[in-house]
Amino acid sequence: MPAKGENTTDPNCEVRFGGVGGQGIVLAGRLLGKAAALYDGKDAVCTQSYGPEARGGASRSDVVIADEQVDYPFVSRADILAVFFQEAYVLFRDCLKPDGLLIVDTGLVQPFDDDPNLRGIPATEIAESLGSRMAANVVTLGYLVGLTGVVSEESVVKAIQSTLKARIVAMNLKAFDAGLQRAREDSSQ
Amino acid sequence: MPAKGENTTDPNCEVRFGGVGGQGIVLAGRLLGKAAALYDGKDAVCTQSYGPEARGGASRSDVVIADEQVDYPFVSRADILAVFFQEAYVLFRDCLKPDGLLIVDTGLVQPFDDDPNLRGIPATEIAESLGSRMAANVVTLGYLVGLTGVVSEESVVKAIQSTLKARIVAMNLKAFDAGLQRAREDSSQ
């Protein structure tokens, strides 16, 4: 069953990545924001808030993408939530819109039974199979983009090429492709 | 002459780092935000906006620090502006408050004659002398913190230790110290 949040044509999109330090969620947000704004011609704002919940360990990285200028960059009700850490999942799942898309790394997050529109991907496992556990964020980004089309694939490729150090570009392009491929497989089921 | 923006006790502080891709200005903002929120007990929001000016090459990384919850994270009038790129300097200098502190990397930015409260530091040159040009952002962060005390030095040290990969922590702590030291020298003149 495809999630209602998929293949949306809504010009505004609020995306939250939730995890813990070191998982590269800020980078995932930046790549998405740059893809949207620098290469898809939209406007995007990436935000990292360090409030009380950050002191508890969970961290978040928010991206708001709009056709026009983003005037309120906080994600209040997410269209897409991708989480890599159980505590972040518990903390942030209520911010998802009723028809929003929830993506979890199935190796790291044990979702509740009643979450609608849930999609799981073993992102860390896939990244490890490609040679770098660190690329789980980009695997998930590929999955997210493949499911939703919120930004174009080509723009993410450009964002990866222009943002990451040269020596890790190839690995991350593979990770992105692996996520896209998994989305195609899941969508054709 | 000390800038009026120095040693402020104003609980809210808007900081902008302006540069170009690859200079680590997002990281500088994150370190400052984490120091404030995770270790100094304040609230902080870091924002990267990718609007039309980003497509021109200049990029920015904004941090708003508040004693209470940050409710508007865009930097409209900066208390502190640190720039590493001529185009970013030209683009963003008007966002500085009249009594704000302007820091430029003197090797990369040629300031206009009439900028008040200007402080220059050869941050890239200092970073190169320490062995990594990439650490110019953290040299500048040290200079900024040394001049203003907007966050505690200890908190930045913790943010560096908890954010960066282990193999570059020592180098960045040296870079931070070098910036602090330069601030002490400039303040004692």
XYZ file of C-alpha atoms in Angstrom:
378
model
C 0.000 0.000 0.000
C 1.588 3.267 -1.021
C 1.602 5.939 1.642
C -0.602 8.906 0.951
C 2.405 11.153 1.388
C 4.127 9.619 -1.607
C 4.388 11.257 -5.007
C 2.848 14.395 -3.632
C 2.600 17.500 -5.752
C 2.269 19.780 -2.719
C 4.874 22.483 -3.316
C 5.735 22.791 0.368
C 7.309 19.857 2.069
C 8.494 19.516 5.647
C 11.048 16.790 6.241
C 12.610 15.708 9.514
C 15.572 13.394 10.014
C 15.803 12.075 13.566
C 18.751 10.250 15.047
C 21.680 10.595 17.352
C 25.029 12.341 17.001
C 27.371 10.852 14.437
C 24.723 9.386 12.145
C 25.013 12.161 9.610
C 21.456 13.432 9.853
C 22.580 17.041 9.465
C 24.347 16.053 6.275
C 21.242 14.229 5.010
C 19.251 17.410 5.552
C 21.837 19.569 3.832
C 21.980 17.314 0.782
C 18.194 17.386 0.499
C 18.044 21.152 1.000
C 20.807 21.842 -1.508
C 19.248 19.505 -4.067
C 15.955 21.364 -3.758
C 17.291 24.897 -3.751
C 20.487 24.919 -5.757
C 19.509 22.406 -8.428
C 15.700 22.082 -8.456
C 15.163 25.848 -8.303
C 13.091 25.851 -5.136
C 13.744 27.471 -1.789
C 14.943 25.450 1.170
C 15.940 26.014 4.765
C 17.748 23.467 6.899
C 17.505 23.789 10.651
C 19.170 22.095 13.579
C 17.605 22.886 16.925
C 19.520 22.137 20.087
C 16.867 22.298 22.761
C 16.169 20.183 25.825
C 15.580 16.986 23.843
C 19.021 17.310 22.275
C 20.497 17.092 25.758
C 18.721 13.745 26.064
C 20.614 12.334 23.111
C 18.130 12.520 20.261
C 18.919 15.004 17.542
C 17.025 16.252 14.564
C 17.694 17.912 11.284
C 14.769 19.630 9.597
C 14.313 20.731 6.013
C 11.512 22.875 4.685
C 11.234 23.012 0.906
C 8.966 25.528 -0.796
C 8.324 26.873 -4.255
C 8.352 30.360 -2.794
C 10.501 31.750 0.002
C 10.391 29.713 3.187
C 9.163 32.045 5.902
C 8.779 29.595 8.769
C 11.538 27.023 8.832
C 10.510 24.971 11.843
C 8.966 21.631 11.070
C 5.745 21.535 13.052
C 3.957 18.757 11.179
C 6.248 16.703 9.024
C 5.286 15.353 5.616
C 8.209 12.967 5.833
C 9.965 11.675 8.938
C 13.041 9.450 8.669
C 14.475 8.056 11.910
C 17.648 6.150 12.749
C 17.408 5.884 16.524
C 14.715 4.481 18.790
C 14.577 7.473 21.100
C 14.263 9.836 18.150
C 11.469 7.686 16.746
C 9.504 7.793 20.002
C 10.124 11.512 20.399
C 9.299 12.652 16.899
C 6.658 10.273 15.536
C 3.817 12.454 16.769
C 5.041 15.326 14.631
C 4.166 13.388 11.496
C 1.057 14.453 9.600
C -1.707 11.817 9.542
C -0.960 11.087 5.897
C 2.773 11.621 6.247
C 5.436 9.117 5.306
C 7.432 7.468 8.102
C 10.752 5.834 7.196
C 12.729 3.860 9.750
C 16.069 2.118 9.653
C 14.807 -1.364 10.502
C 18.104 -2.371 12.044
C 17.980 0.450 14.567
C 14.326 1.249 15.174
C 11.580 -1.061 16.388
C 8.372 0.664 15.281
C 5.061 0.360 17.089
C 2.402 -1.757 15.433
C -0.027 1.023 14.787
C 2.082 3.448 12.810
C 0.424 4.186 9.501
C 2.342 4.756 6.299
C 5.427 3.112 7.701
C 8.234 2.092 5.388
C 11.267 0.262 6.678
C 14.692 -0.044 5.105
C 17.772 -1.741 6.580
C 19.798 1.334 5.700
C 22.743 0.713 7.989
C 22.997 -2.906 6.823
C 22.919 -1.829 3.182
C 25.544 0.835 3.862
C 27.774 -1.719 5.584
C 27.457 -4.035 2.595
C 28.716 -1.177 0.435
C 31.690 -0.694 2.704
C 30.739 2.211 4.960
C 28.237 2.190 7.767
C 28.449 5.991 7.714
C 26.540 6.081 4.435
C 23.274 4.851 5.974
C 22.038 8.429 5.926
C 22.489 8.655 2.167
C 20.942 5.199 1.595
C 17.894 6.498 3.442
C 17.936 9.724 1.476
C 17.854 7.663 -1.720
C 14.925 5.651 -0.404
C 13.072 8.824 0.577
C 13.662 10.468 -2.794
C 12.730 7.283 -4.647
C 9.443 6.962 -2.776
C 8.408 10.594 -2.830
C 10.140 12.423 -5.674
C 10.307 15.465 -3.402
C 13.508 16.431 -5.214
C 14.921 15.083 -8.442
C 17.465 12.272 -8.341
C 19.852 14.265 -10.527
C 19.822 17.159 -8.070
C 20.784 14.938 -5.167
C 23.648 13.531 -7.233
C 24.864 17.088 -7.842
C 24.468 17.948 -4.163
C 26.535 14.897 -3.198
C 29.219 15.817 -5.712
C 29.399 19.447 -4.616
C 29.179 18.874 -0.854
C 31.204 15.811 0.060
C 34.953 15.367 0.006
C 36.108 13.886 -3.282
C 37.294 10.632 -1.764
C 33.834 9.702 -0.424
C 31.698 10.865 -3.344
C 31.723 7.536 -5.195
C 30.726 5.577 -2.080
C 27.875 7.953 -1.332
C 26.603 7.879 -4.912
C 26.449 4.085 -4.585
C 24.600 4.445 -1.294
C 22.135 6.854 -2.854
C 21.551 4.472 -5.766
C 20.991 1.574 -3.388
C 18.270 3.537 -1.614
C 16.628 4.497 -4.894
C 16.711 0.874 -6.036
C 15.078 -0.306 -2.818
C 12.310 2.270 -3.301
C 11.675 0.973 -6.821
C 11.457 -2.587 -5.544
C 9.083 -1.612 -2.745
C 6.884 0.457 -5.049
C 6.530 -2.349 -7.600
C 5.311 -4.853 -5.033
C 39.094 50.279 20.151
C 36.885 47.459 21.386
C 33.737 46.890 19.389
C 30.526 47.696 21.203
C 29.293 44.218 20.454
C 32.023 42.657 22.552
C 31.492 41.178 25.992
C 27.775 41.694 25.701
C 25.442 40.352 28.341
C 22.428 40.407 25.998
C 20.932 36.927 26.387
C 19.924 36.699 22.725
C 22.638 36.634 20.156
C 22.374 36.328 16.377
C 25.503 35.109 14.639
C 26.102 34.655 10.927
C 29.010 32.900 9.248
C 29.341 33.827 5.580
C 31.526 32.064 3.062
C 31.523 29.693 0.161
C 31.065 25.945 -0.070
C 33.823 23.856 1.460
C 34.947 26.400 4.061
C 33.187 24.668 6.912
C 30.856 27.496 7.847
C 28.008 25.072 8.596
C 30.300 23.234 10.977
C 31.342 26.504 12.643
C 27.678 27.269 13.245
C 26.959 23.798 14.586
C 29.865 23.929 17.017
C 28.709 27.300 18.300
C 25.088 26.166 18.574
C 25.968 22.930 20.338
C 28.302 24.731 22.742
C 25.499 27.115 23.670
C 22.681 24.609 23.969
C 24.190 21.314 25.015
C 26.884 22.632 27.332
C 26.007 26.216 28.306
C 22.359 25.368 29.008
C 20.877 27.838 26.539
C 18.705 27.254 23.496
C 20.142 27.457 20.010
C 18.993 27.004 16.456
C 21.308 26.678 13.485
C 19.950 27.467 10.055
C 21.237 27.104 6.527
C 19.155 28.861 3.929
C 19.602 27.980 0.294
C 17.926 30.841 -1.498
C 18.812 32.797 -4.607
C 22.076 34.148 -3.198
C 23.268 30.594 -2.558
C 22.993 29.958 -6.285
C 25.417 32.879 -6.726
C 28.056 31.105 -4.688
C 27.889 32.776 -1.273
C 26.588 30.649 1.519
C 25.653 31.365 5.078
C 25.216 29.553 8.323
C 23.182 31.278 11.009
C 22.989 30.646 14.725
C 20.493 32.182 17.120
C 21.285 31.700 20.805
C 18.729 32.545 23.482
C 18.222 31.990 27.173
C 14.652 30.954 26.420
C 13.333 29.001 23.463
C 14.309 30.428 20.096
C 11.071 31.205 18.285
C 12.412 32.969 15.220
C 15.609 31.404 13.952
C 16.380 33.640 10.992
C 19.140 36.123 11.512
C 17.702 39.455 10.481
C 20.196 41.763 12.198
C 23.356 40.020 13.261
C 25.190 40.771 16.476
C 28.223 39.012 15.072
C 29.131 38.449 11.429
C 32.187 36.410 10.461
C 33.051 36.205 6.762
C 35.538 34.165 4.765
C 34.710 35.155 1.208
C 34.548 38.549 -0.481
C 31.149 37.995 -2.076
C 29.680 36.886 1.251
C 31.154 39.964 2.910
C 29.588 42.308 0.360
C 26.285 40.468 0.506
C 25.900 40.174 4.240
C 27.622 43.202 5.792
C 24.418 45.230 5.765
C 22.754 42.644 8.021
C 25.088 43.584 10.864
C 23.664 45.691 13.680
C 25.226 49.166 13.967
C 27.073 48.086 17.092
C 27.659 44.530 15.868
C 31.017 42.839 15.592
C 32.402 42.143 12.124
C 35.166 39.540 11.802
C 36.904 38.923 8.500
C 39.560 36.498 7.378
C 42.125 39.061 6.278
C 43.650 36.693 3.740
C 40.367 36.249 1.910
C 38.339 39.409 2.445
C 39.265 42.987 1.606
C 36.987 45.078 3.806
C 35.743 48.534 2.909
C 37.276 51.442 4.764
C 34.160 52.529 6.545
C 33.139 49.342 8.329
C 32.838 49.979 12.021
C 33.777 47.448 14.663
C 35.869 45.482 12.220
C 38.283 42.870 13.473
C 40.548 40.991 11.133
C 42.314 37.692 11.651
C 44.439 35.779 9.132
C 42.492 32.637 9.995
C 43.360 30.591 6.929
C 47.049 31.488 7.283
C 47.004 30.481 10.961
C 45.218 27.237 10.129
C 47.780 26.456 7.432
C 50.595 27.039 9.915
C 48.943 24.437 12.158
C 48.830 21.957 9.294
C 45.278 22.194 7.977
C 43.787 25.000 5.959
C 40.384 23.426 6.651
C 40.575 24.521 10.285
C 40.284 28.241 9.472
C 36.637 28.054 10.499
C 37.577 26.880 13.980
C 40.389 29.436 14.298
C 37.779 32.084 13.582
C 35.351 30.515 16.028
C 38.048 30.742 18.701
C 38.646 34.396 17.844
C 34.911 35.105 17.989
C 34.490 33.357 21.335
C 37.607 35.012 22.753
C 36.388 38.476 21.789
C 32.746 38.099 22.792
C 32.360 35.334 25.369
C 29.040 34.493 23.718
C 29.626 30.876 24.773
C 32.153 29.487 27.209
C 35.480 28.223 25.920
C 34.966 24.903 27.723
C 31.678 24.322 25.944
C 33.237 24.785 22.534
C 35.958 22.316 23.483
C 33.243 19.789 24.385
C 31.370 20.504 21.168
C 34.543 19.915 19.137
C 35.207 16.667 20.989
C 31.658 15.379 20.557
C 31.115 16.465 16.957
C 34.301 15.908 14.999
C 35.880 12.648 13.975
C 38.470 11.517 16.517
C 41.417 11.913 14.173
C 40.821 15.646 13.632
C 39.863 16.650 17.173
C 43.408 17.503 18.307
C 44.061 19.677 15.258
C 40.797 21.563 15.747
C 41.437 22.109 19.455
C 44.764 23.667 18.479
C 42.987 25.831 15.915
C 40.429 26.932 18.496
C 43.208 27.815 20.969
C 45.048 29.796 18.327
C 41.940 31.885 17.724
C 41.421 32.455 21.454
C 45.044 33.486 21.825
C 44.767 35.991 18.997
C 41.677 37.477 20.650
C 43.585 37.906 23.916
C 46.438 39.633 22.103
C 44.081 41.969 20.260
C 42.110 42.773 23.408
C 45.219 43.660 25.404
C 46.459 46.175 22.844
